[in-house]
Every structure is written in structure tokens, then in C-alpha cells.
XYZ file of C-alpha atoms in Angstrom:
137
model
C 207.965 165.138 110.450
C 210.781 162.359 109.568
C 210.889 158.905 111.015
C 214.078 157.119 111.421
C 214.267 153.665 110.816
C 214.373 152.645 114.310
C 211.303 154.495 114.398
C 209.731 153.051 111.278
C 210.333 149.321 113.090
C 209.307 150.549 116.232
C 205.311 151.538 115.086
C 205.702 148.133 113.199
C 205.954 146.592 116.250
C 203.534 148.802 117.980
C 200.702 147.880 114.991
C 201.986 143.976 115.968
C 203.141 143.719 111.899
C 205.267 140.549 111.641
C 207.912 142.018 109.763
C 208.940 144.475 112.453
C 212.449 143.538 112.737
C 212.678 141.650 108.974
C 216.151 142.746 107.882
C 216.712 145.264 104.532
C 217.236 143.578 101.797
C 218.608 144.942 98.729
C 217.515 144.111 95.138
C 218.558 140.201 94.094
C 220.743 141.973 91.045
C 223.293 142.749 93.980
C 224.007 139.398 94.564
C 225.735 139.110 90.907
C 229.233 140.088 90.267
C 229.968 143.585 88.148
C 230.416 142.737 84.657
C 228.403 139.772 84.849
C 224.759 138.943 82.912
C 222.085 139.861 84.954
C 219.376 136.881 83.959
C 215.953 135.705 85.273
C 217.201 132.234 85.746
C 220.490 133.810 87.861
C 217.959 135.735 89.675
C 215.642 133.347 90.416
C 217.931 130.956 91.670
C 219.466 133.188 93.953
C 216.211 134.254 95.237
C 214.831 130.557 95.787
C 218.142 129.765 97.918
C 218.025 132.697 100.170
C 214.546 131.499 100.511
C 214.741 128.231 101.749
C 217.788 129.950 103.723
C 215.407 132.027 105.332
C 212.683 128.928 106.323
C 215.958 127.296 107.476
C 215.986 130.184 110.229
C 218.853 132.085 109.220
C 218.183 135.878 109.092
C 220.326 137.624 107.253
C 221.321 136.037 104.564
C 222.537 136.736 101.228
C 223.295 134.289 98.457
C 226.189 135.853 96.307
C 226.510 134.223 92.974
C 229.842 133.911 90.862
C 230.442 131.776 87.742
C 232.203 128.501 87.902
C 235.173 128.818 85.167
C 234.946 125.995 82.434
C 237.762 123.993 81.148
C 237.539 121.341 78.688
C 235.567 118.077 79.750
C 233.765 120.335 82.683
C 229.780 121.429 82.029
C 229.474 125.695 83.188
C 228.213 126.347 86.720
C 227.927 128.760 88.906
C 229.015 128.964 93.004
C 226.672 130.354 96.043
C 228.773 132.414 98.152
C 226.398 132.611 101.283
C 226.808 135.106 103.742
C 224.985 135.356 106.781
C 225.320 137.728 109.967
C 228.516 136.603 112.167
C 225.374 135.773 115.016
C 224.457 133.030 112.727
C 227.958 131.502 111.229
C 227.338 128.710 113.754
C 223.711 128.203 113.343
C 224.445 128.475 109.456
C 227.749 125.728 110.063
C 225.651 123.409 111.604
C 223.021 123.668 108.595
C 225.596 122.556 106.206
C 223.812 119.745 104.844
C 220.723 121.313 104.178
C 222.278 124.361 102.947
C 223.853 122.168 100.402
C 221.221 120.054 99.812
C 219.447 123.105 99.002
C 221.890 124.554 96.705
C 222.462 121.807 95.013
C 218.324 121.113 94.216
C 218.938 125.084 92.918
C 221.404 124.422 89.992
C 224.440 125.306 92.328
C 227.790 123.178 91.564
C 229.700 124.445 94.619
C 227.985 125.797 97.430
C 230.092 127.534 100.058
C 229.997 129.714 103.633
C 232.343 133.034 103.386
C 233.121 133.129 107.177
C 233.896 136.983 106.730
C 230.159 136.935 107.227
C 227.562 139.070 105.818
C 228.816 142.390 104.488
C 227.217 145.265 102.528
C 229.024 145.712 99.374
C 231.235 142.578 98.923
C 231.069 142.556 95.504
C 232.646 145.834 95.685
C 235.421 144.493 97.140
C 237.499 143.173 94.533
C 237.074 146.410 92.553
C 240.737 147.871 91.888
C 241.669 151.146 91.930
C 237.552 152.028 91.359
C 235.125 153.171 93.846
C 231.069 153.676 93.655
C 229.833 156.360 94.600
C 227.589 155.869 98.004
C 224.640 158.558 97.696
C 223.383 159.264 101.415
C 220.155 161.122 101.433
């Protein structure tokens, strides 16, 4: 017997599980651009900020980590590029002060809202002449 994702969600709902409609979420390392070192500190930053964004009421959230280039006299840092589902963009904008404060608390120098909204594989958009093979089950 094969169950689709929708079948699993329906069964979970019937069983009264609180996570029946929880959006799927990929590994936190997918929030870091290709060629950038994945560290515990960065994963912690991402996970903590995503957790706070969920607590603010946003459901479909990705925090994309980007290194902030440095020049003489400036400190290194990171940018949080936040993607939310298109239907949550207005809500996220209304929460902007809380979102920025949360991002700063977790060590991001700049906190941005991606106006294209959430999309899978957004880090792939910058790959030139390369593509990653998508495996289907």
C-alpha cells in the first residue's frame, strides 16, 4: 500500500496530531549557499531565527544565510534573507520590527524579506551553466 503526502496528512488529522498540516522542511544546511562552509554556529543562527519566526505566527519560512563581504574597517557578518509564502508576505511586513529585532538577536547584521516569497531551491538560482539533478522517488 502506498500513501501519498495528502493521505498521511489526512490520517494525521483524523488522529488529532497537531502537526498534521505542518509544512515540509528541508535540512538547515540547504539555507546556506553552495561553496559556503556549513558550521554549527550558522546552523544555530538559522534554526533559532526560523523558530522565532514560527512563534510570531509565520508558517512557511526559510532563513537563507548569506555572508556579508567585508572591507577595511568593517566587521564580518551575515545577512538573513527571509522567504515566507506569498500569502504571508503582508503579515511578515507587518511584523518587520519584531523580525529585524529577532534577526539581530541571533547575530545577523542585516535582515531582509525576499519579495519573491518562499520557493524551493532559491540558492540554485545563482548557479551559472550548472544544474542539480532532481531525484524523484
